[in-house]
mmCIF file of C-alpha atoms in Angstrom:
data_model
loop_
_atom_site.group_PDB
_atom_site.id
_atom_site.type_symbol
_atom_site.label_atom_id
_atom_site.label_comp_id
_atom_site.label_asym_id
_atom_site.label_seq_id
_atom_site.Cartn_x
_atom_site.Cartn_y
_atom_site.Cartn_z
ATOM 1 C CA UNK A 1 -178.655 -99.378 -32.302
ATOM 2 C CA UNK A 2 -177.208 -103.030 -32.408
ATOM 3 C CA UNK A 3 -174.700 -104.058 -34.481
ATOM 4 C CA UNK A 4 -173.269 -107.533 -35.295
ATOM 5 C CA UNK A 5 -169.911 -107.955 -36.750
ATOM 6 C CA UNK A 6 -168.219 -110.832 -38.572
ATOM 7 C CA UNK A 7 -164.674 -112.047 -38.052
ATOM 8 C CA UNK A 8 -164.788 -109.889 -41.535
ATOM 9 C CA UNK A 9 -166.160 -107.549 -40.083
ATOM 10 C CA UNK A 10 -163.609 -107.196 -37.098
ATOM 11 C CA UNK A 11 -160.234 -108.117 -39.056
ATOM 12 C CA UNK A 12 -161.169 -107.049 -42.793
ATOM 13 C CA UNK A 13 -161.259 -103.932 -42.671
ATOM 14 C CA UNK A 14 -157.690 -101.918 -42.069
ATOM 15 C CA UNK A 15 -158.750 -99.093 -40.072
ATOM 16 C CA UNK A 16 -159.556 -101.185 -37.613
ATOM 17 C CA UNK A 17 -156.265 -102.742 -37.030
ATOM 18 C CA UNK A 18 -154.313 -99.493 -36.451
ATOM 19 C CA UNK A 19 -153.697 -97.883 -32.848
ATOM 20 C CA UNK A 20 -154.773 -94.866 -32.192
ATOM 21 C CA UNK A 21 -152.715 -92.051 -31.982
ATOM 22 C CA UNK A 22 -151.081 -90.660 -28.991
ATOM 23 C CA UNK A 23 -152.351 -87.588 -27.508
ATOM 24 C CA UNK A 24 -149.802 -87.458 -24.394
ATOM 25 C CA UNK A 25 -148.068 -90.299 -24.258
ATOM 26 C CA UNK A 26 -149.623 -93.482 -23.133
ATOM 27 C CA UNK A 27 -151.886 -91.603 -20.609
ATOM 28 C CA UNK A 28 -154.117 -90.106 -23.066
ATOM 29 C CA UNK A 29 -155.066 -91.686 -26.903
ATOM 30 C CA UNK A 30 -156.818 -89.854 -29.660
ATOM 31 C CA UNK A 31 -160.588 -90.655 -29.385
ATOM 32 C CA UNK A 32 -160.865 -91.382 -25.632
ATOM 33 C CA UNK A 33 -163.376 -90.140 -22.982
ATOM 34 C CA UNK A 34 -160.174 -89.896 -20.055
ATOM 35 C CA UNK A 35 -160.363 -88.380 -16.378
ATOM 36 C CA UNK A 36 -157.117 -86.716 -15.173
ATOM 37 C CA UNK A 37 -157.322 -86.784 -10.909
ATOM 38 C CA UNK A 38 -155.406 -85.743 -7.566
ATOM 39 C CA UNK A 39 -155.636 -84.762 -4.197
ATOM 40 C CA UNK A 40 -155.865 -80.935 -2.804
ATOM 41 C CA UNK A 41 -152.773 -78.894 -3.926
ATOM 42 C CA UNK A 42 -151.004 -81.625 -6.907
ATOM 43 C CA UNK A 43 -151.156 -79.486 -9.610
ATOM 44 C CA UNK A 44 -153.929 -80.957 -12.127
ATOM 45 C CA UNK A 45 -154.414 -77.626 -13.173
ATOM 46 C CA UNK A 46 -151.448 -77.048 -14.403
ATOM 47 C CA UNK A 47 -150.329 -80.337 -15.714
ATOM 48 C CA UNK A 48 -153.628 -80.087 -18.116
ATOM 49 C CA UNK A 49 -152.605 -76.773 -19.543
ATOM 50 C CA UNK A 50 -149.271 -78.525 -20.289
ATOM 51 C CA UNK A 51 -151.075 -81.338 -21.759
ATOM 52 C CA UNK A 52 -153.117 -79.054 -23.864
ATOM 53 C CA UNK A 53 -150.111 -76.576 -24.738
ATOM 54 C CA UNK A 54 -148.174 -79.814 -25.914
ATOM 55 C CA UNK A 55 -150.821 -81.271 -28.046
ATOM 56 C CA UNK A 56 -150.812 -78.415 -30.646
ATOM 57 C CA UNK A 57 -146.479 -78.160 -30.960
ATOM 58 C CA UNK A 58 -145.845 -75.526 -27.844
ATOM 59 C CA UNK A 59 -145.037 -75.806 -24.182
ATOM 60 C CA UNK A 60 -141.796 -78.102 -23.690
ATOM 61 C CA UNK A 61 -140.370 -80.956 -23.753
ATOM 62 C CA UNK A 62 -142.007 -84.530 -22.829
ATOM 63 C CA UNK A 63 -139.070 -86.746 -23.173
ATOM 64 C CA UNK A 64 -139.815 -89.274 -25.569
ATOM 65 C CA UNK A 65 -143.352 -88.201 -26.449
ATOM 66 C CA UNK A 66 -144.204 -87.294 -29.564
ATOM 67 C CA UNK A 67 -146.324 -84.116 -30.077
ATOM 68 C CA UNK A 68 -149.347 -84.762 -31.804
ATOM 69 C CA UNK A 69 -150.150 -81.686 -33.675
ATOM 70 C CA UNK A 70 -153.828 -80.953 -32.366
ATOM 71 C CA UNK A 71 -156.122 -78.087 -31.526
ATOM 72 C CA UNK A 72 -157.305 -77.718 -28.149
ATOM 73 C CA UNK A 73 -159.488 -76.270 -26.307
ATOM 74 C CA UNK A 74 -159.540 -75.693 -22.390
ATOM 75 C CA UNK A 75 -162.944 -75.129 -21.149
ATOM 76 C CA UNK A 76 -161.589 -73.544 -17.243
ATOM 77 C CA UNK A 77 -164.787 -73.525 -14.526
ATOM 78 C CA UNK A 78 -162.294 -72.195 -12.059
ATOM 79 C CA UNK A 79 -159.890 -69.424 -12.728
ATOM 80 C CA UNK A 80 -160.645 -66.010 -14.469
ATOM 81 C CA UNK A 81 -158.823 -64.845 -17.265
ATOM 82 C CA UNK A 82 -156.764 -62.415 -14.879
ATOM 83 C CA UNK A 83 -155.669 -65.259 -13.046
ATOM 84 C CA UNK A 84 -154.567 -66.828 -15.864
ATOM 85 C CA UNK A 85 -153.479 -64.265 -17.253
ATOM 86 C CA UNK A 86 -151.146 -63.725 -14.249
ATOM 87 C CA UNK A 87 -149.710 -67.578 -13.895
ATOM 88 C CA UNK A 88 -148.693 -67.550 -17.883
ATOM 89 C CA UNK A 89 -147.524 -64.108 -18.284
ATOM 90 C CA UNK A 90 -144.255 -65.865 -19.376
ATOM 91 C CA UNK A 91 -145.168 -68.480 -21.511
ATOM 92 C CA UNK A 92 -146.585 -66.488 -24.237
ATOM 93 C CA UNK A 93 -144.068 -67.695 -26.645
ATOM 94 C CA UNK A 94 -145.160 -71.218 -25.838
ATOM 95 C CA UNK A 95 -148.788 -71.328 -25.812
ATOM 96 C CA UNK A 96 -149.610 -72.570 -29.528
ATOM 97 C CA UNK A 97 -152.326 -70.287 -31.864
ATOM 98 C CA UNK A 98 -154.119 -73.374 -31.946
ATOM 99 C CA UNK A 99 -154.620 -73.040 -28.353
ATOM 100 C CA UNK A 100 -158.297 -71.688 -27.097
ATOM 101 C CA UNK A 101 -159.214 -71.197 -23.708
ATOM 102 C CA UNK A 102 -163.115 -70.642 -22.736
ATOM 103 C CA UNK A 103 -163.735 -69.302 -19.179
ATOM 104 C CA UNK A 104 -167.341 -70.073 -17.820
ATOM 105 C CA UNK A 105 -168.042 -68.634 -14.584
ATOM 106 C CA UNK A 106 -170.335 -70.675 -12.516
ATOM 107 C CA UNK A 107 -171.236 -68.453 -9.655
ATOM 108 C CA UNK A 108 -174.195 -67.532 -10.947
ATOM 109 C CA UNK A 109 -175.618 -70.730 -12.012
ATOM 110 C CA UNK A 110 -177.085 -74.107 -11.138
ATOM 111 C CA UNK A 111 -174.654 -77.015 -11.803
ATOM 112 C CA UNK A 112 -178.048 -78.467 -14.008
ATOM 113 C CA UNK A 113 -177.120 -75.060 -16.189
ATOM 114 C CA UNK A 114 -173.741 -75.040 -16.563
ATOM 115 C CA UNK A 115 -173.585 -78.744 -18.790
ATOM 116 C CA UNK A 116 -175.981 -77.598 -21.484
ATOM 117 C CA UNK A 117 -173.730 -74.161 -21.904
ATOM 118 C CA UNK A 118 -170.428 -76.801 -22.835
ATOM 119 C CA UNK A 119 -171.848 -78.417 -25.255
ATOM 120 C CA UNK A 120 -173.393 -75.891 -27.030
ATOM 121 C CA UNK A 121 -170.210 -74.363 -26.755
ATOM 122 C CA UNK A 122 -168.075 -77.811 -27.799
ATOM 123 C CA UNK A 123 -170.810 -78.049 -30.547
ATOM 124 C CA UNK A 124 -170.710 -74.816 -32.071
ATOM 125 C CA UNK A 125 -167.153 -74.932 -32.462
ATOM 126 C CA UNK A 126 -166.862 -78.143 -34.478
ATOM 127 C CA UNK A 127 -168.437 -75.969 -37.429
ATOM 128 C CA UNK A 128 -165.027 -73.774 -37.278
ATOM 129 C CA UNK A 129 -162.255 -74.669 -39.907
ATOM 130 C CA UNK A 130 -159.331 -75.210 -36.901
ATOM 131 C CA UNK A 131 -162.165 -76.983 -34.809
ATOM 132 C CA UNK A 132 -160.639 -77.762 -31.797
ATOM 133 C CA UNK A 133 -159.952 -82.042 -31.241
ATOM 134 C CA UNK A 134 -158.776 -82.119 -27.756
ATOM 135 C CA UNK A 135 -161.514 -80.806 -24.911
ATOM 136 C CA UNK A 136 -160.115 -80.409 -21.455
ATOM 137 C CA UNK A 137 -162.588 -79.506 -18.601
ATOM 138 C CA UNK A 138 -161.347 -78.546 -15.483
ATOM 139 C CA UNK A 139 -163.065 -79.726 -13.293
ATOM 140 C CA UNK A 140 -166.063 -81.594 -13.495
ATOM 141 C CA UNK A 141 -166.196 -81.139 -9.521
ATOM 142 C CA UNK A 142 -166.364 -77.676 -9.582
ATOM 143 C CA UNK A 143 -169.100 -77.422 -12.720
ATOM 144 C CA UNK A 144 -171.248 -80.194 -12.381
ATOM 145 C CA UNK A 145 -171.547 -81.125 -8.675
ATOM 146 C CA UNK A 146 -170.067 -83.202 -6.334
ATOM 147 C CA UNK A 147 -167.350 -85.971 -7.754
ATOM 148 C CA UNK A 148 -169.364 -88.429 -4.804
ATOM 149 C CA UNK A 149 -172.648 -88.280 -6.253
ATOM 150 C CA UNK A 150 -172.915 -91.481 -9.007
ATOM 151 C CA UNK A 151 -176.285 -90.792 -10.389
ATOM 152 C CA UNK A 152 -175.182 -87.243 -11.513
ATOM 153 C CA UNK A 153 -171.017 -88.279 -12.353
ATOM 154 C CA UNK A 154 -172.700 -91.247 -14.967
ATOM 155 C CA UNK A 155 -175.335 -88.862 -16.571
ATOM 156 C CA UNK A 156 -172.092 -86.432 -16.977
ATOM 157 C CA UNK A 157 -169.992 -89.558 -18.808
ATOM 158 C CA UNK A 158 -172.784 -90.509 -21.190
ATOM 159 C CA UNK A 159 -173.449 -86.699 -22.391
ATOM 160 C CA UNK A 160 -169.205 -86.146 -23.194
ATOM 161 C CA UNK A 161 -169.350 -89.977 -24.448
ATOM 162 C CA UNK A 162 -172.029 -88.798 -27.212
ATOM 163 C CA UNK A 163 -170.476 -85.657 -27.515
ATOM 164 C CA UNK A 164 -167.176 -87.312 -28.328
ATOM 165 C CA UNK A 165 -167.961 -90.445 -30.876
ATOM 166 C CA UNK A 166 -170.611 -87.709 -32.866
ATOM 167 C CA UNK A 167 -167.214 -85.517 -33.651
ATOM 168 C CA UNK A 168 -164.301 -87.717 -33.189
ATOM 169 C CA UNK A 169 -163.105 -85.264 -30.129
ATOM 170 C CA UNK A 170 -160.522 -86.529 -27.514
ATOM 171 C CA UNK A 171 -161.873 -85.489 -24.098
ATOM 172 C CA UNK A 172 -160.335 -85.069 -21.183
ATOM 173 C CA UNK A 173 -162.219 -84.724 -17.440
ATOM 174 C CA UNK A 174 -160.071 -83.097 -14.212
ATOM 175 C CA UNK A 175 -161.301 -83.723 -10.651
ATOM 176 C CA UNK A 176 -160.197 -82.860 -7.700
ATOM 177 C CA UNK A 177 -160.498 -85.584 -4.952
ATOM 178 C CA UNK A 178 -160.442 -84.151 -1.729
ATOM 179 C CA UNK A 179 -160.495 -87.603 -0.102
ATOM 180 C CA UNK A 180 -157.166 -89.332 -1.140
ATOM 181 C CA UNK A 181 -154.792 -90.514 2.012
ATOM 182 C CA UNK A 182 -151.711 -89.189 2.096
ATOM 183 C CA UNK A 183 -148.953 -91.539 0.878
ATOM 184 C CA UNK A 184 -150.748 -93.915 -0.245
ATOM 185 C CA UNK A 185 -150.722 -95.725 -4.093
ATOM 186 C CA UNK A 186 -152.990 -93.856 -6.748
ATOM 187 C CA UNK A 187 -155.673 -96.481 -8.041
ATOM 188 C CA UNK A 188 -159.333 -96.398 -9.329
ATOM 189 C CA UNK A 189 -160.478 -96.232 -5.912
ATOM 190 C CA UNK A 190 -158.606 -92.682 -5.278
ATOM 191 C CA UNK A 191 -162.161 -91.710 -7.154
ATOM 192 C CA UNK A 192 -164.311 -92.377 -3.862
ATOM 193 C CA UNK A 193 -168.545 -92.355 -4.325
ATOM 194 C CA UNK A 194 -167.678 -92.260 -8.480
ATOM 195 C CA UNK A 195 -165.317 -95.099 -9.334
ATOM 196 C CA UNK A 196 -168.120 -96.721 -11.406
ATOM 197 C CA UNK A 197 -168.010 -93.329 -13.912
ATOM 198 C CA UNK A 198 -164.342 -95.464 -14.784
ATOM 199 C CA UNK A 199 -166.608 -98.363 -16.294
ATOM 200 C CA UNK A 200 -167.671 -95.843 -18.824
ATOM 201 C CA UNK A 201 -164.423 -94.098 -19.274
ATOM 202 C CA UNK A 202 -161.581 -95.709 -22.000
ATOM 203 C CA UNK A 203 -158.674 -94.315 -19.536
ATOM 204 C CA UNK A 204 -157.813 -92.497 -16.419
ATOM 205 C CA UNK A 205 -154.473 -91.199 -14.908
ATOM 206 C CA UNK A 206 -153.843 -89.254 -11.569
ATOM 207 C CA UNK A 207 -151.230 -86.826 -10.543
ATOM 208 C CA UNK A 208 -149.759 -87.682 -6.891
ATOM 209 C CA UNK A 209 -147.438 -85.875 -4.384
ATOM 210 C CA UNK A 210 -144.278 -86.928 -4.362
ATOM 211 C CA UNK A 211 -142.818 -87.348 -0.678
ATOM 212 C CA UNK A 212 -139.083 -86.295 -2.347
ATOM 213 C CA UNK A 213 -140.021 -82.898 -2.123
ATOM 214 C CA UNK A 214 -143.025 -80.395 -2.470
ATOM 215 C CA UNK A 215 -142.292 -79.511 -6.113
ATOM 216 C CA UNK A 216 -142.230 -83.059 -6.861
ATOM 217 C CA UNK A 217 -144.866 -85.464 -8.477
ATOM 218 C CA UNK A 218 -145.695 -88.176 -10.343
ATOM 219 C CA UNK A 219 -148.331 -88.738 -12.712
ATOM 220 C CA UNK A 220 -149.548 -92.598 -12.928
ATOM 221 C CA UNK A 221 -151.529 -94.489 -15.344
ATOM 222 C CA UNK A 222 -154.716 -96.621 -13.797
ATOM 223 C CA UNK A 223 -156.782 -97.416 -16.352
ATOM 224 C CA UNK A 224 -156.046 -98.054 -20.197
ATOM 225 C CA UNK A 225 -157.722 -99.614 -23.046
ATOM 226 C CA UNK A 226 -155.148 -98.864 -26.029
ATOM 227 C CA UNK A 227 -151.922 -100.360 -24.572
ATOM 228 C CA UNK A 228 -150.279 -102.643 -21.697
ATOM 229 C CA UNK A 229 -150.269 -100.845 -18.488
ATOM 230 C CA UNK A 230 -147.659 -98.721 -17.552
ATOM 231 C CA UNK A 231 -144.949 -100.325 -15.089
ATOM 232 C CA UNK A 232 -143.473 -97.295 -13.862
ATOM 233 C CA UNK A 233 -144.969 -93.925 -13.249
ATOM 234 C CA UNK A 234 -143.517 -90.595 -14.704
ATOM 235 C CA UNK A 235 -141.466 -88.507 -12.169
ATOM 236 C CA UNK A 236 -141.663 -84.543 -12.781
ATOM 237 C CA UNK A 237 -140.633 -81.392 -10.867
ATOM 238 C CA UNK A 238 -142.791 -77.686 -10.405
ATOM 239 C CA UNK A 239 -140.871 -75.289 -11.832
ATOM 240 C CA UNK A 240 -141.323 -71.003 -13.077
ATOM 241 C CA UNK A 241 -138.696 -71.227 -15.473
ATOM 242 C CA UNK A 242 -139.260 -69.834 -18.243
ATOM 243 C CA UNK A 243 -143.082 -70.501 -16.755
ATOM 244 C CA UNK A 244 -144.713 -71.916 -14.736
ATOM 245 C CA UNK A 245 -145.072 -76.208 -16.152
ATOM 246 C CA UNK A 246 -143.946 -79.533 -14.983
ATOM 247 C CA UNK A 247 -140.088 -80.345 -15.773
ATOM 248 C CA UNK A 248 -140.089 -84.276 -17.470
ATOM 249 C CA UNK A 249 -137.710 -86.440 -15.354
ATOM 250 C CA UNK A 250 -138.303 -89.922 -16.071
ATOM 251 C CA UNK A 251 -139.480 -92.761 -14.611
ATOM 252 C CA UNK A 252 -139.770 -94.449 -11.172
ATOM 253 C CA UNK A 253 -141.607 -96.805 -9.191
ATOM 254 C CA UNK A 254 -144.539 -95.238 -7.238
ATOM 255 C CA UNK A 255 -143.375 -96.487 -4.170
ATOM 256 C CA UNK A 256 -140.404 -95.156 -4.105
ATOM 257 C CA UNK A 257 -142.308 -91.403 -4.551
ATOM 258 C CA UNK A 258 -144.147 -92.364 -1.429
ATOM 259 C CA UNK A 259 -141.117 -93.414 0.776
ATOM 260 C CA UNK A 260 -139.047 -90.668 -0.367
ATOM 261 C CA UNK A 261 -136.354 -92.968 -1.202
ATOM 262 C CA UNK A 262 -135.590 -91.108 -4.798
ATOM 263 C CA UNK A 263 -132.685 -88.109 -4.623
ATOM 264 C CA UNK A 264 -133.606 -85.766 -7.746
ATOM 265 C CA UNK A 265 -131.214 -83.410 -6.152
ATOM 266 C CA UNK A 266 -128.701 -82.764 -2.919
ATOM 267 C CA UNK A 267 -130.276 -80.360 -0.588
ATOM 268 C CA UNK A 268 -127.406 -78.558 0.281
ATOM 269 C CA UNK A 269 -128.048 -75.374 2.959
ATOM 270 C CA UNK A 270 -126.579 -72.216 3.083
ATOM 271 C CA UNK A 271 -124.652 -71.111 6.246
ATOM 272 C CA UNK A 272 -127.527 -68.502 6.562
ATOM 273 C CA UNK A 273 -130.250 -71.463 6.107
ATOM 274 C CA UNK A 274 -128.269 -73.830 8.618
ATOM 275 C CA UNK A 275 -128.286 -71.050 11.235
ATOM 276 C CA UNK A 276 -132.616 -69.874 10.873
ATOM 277 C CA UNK A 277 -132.914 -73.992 10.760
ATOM 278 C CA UNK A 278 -131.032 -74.640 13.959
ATOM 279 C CA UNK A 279 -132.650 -71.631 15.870
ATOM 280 C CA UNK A 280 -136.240 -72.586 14.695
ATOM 281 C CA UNK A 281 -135.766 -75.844 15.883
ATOM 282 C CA UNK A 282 -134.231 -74.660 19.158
ATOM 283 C CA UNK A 283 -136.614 -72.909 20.281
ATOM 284 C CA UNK A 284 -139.364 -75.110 19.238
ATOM 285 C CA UNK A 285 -142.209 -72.847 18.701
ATOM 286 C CA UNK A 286 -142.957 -74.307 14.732
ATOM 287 C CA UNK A 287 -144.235 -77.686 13.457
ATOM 288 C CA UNK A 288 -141.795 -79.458 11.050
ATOM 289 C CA UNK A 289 -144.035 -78.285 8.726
ATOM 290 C CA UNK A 290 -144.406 -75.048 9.117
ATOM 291 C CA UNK A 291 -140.154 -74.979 9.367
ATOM 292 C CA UNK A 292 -140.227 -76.674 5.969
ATOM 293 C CA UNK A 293 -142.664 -74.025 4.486
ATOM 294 C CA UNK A 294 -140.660 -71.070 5.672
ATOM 295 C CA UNK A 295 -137.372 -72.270 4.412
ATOM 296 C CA UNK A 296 -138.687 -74.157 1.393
ATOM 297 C CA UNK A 297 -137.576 -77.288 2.654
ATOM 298 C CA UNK A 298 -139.248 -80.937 2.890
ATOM 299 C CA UNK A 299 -140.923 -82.050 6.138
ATOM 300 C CA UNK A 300 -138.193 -85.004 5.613
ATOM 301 C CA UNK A 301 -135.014 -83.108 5.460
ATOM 302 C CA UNK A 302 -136.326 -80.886 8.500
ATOM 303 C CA UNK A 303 -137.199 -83.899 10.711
ATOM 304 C CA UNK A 304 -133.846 -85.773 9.355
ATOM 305 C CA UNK A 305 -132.349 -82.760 9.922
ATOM 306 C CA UNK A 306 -133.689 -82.168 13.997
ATOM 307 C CA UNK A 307 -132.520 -86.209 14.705
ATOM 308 C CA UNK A 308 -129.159 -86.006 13.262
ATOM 309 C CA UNK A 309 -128.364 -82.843 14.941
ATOM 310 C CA UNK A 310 -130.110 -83.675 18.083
ATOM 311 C CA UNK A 311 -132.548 -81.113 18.090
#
């Protein structure tokens, strides 16, 4: 159980030396125990079926990060197979074969139930020729109890932390923090009652509104163990074309997501728009938000919008 290692030991040997391989980017390295997070309504979801539609050669395009050629497999504790059925009925062409998706429905059973189930499952399918390398669960706060409770979020790190070193898997853990203030910086903390699971994790990265727009976010590193932290965080845009994924844009300063300060695009109305906008805010019977909602606006173009006009 305890091992002591020479300078030899630690610099002789080659393997040792090399960095592991990416698995998406700098967030997530081949051989890591990682937790993807974000608030109520940012997309993790989504963003993890890109991640795992990337890894084995499909999906899109990442800007300048490299595919890594592995097999996946997307253990989902909260949407049927109709429903996903229904969100990808485009992107058939870009889901890889290597691709699995395992759909485990937890109504009828105790969270205490639903962890032995995965790793039979995980383990049973390392015996497979294609064994799948990459393990995304979405979410751990669905499936195995509240993301607040420590005792239980630190039993659920050490089980995926043995499950991962015994077959050389790259896991990654979504959860949902319903918690997070709005507008505010994404750090270890955004994980409330279970920041201490991150001592026992070798990286985490969370996906944040952007206040540019509702179909914007940004996805920011907080915790790494392979590289230097990442300055900037990676700016992307919701979009159905060809299907429904995240659109790469580049990279910004977080802040600058949380002022609103970054123009990704001119919002440019329509006469027809201009007119419903005007009226709506005439009459005054809607919220800003509710304006922004109904003509797929921002809440900061509505409210710019009202003060310039005088409204």
């Amino acid at each position: 159980m305890i091992q002591i290692q020479s300078k030899a030991d630690l610099f002789g040997n080659e393997e040792n030396k090399k960095k592991a391989r990416e698995v998406f980017g700098k967030f997530l390295y081949e051989g890591e125990l990682s937790i993807l997070f974000g608030g109520s309504g940012t997309g993790k979801s989504i963003l993890a079926n890109d991640i795992a539609f990337f890894a084995g050669g499909g999906g899109h395009d990442w800007g300048d990060i490299e595919c890594p050629n592995i097999p996946s497999l997307y253990i989902d504790l909260e949407m049927s197979t109709k429903q996903f059925a229904s969100r990808y009925a485009t992107a058939e062409e870009y889901i890889p074969n290597t691709y699995r998706r395992a759909m485990i429905d937890t109504s009828e059973m105790d969270d205490e139930d639903i962890l032995p189930e995965v790793k039979k499952l995980i383990t049973a399918m390392q015996a497979e020729a294609n064994a799948p390398k990459l393990i995304i669960i979405d979410n751990i706060t669905n499936g195995f109890g509240s993301i607040m409770n420590a005792n239980k979020m630190k039993k659920l790190v050490f089980e995926f932390k043995k499950l991962k070193e015994k077959f050389g898997l790259t896991i990654l853990l979504i959860a949902h923090c319903p918690k997070l203030r709005p507008w505010s910086p994404l750090t270890l903390d955004s994980l409330g009652g279970s920041k201490m699971i991150a001592n026992f994790i070798d990286s985490a990265f969370a996906i944040g509104q952007s206040r540019c727009g509702k179909q914007y976010k940004y996805i920011k590193q907080v915790k790494t163990r392979e590289s230097h932290s990442l300055p900037d965080v990676m700016s992307v845009k919701l979009t159905d074309d060809p299907f429904l994924h995240y659109q790469f844009l580049g990279y910004n300063g977080e802040l600058a997501h949380l002022d609103g300060s970054i123009e990704f695009e001119k919002i440019e109305l329509t006469p027809e728009q201009e007119a419903i906008l005007t009226n709506m805010l005439m009459k005054g019977e809607h919220t800003y938000v509710e304006i922004a909602d109904f003509l797929d606006l921002t809440e900061d173009f509505v409210i710019g919008f009202a003060i310039e006009n005088k409204l």
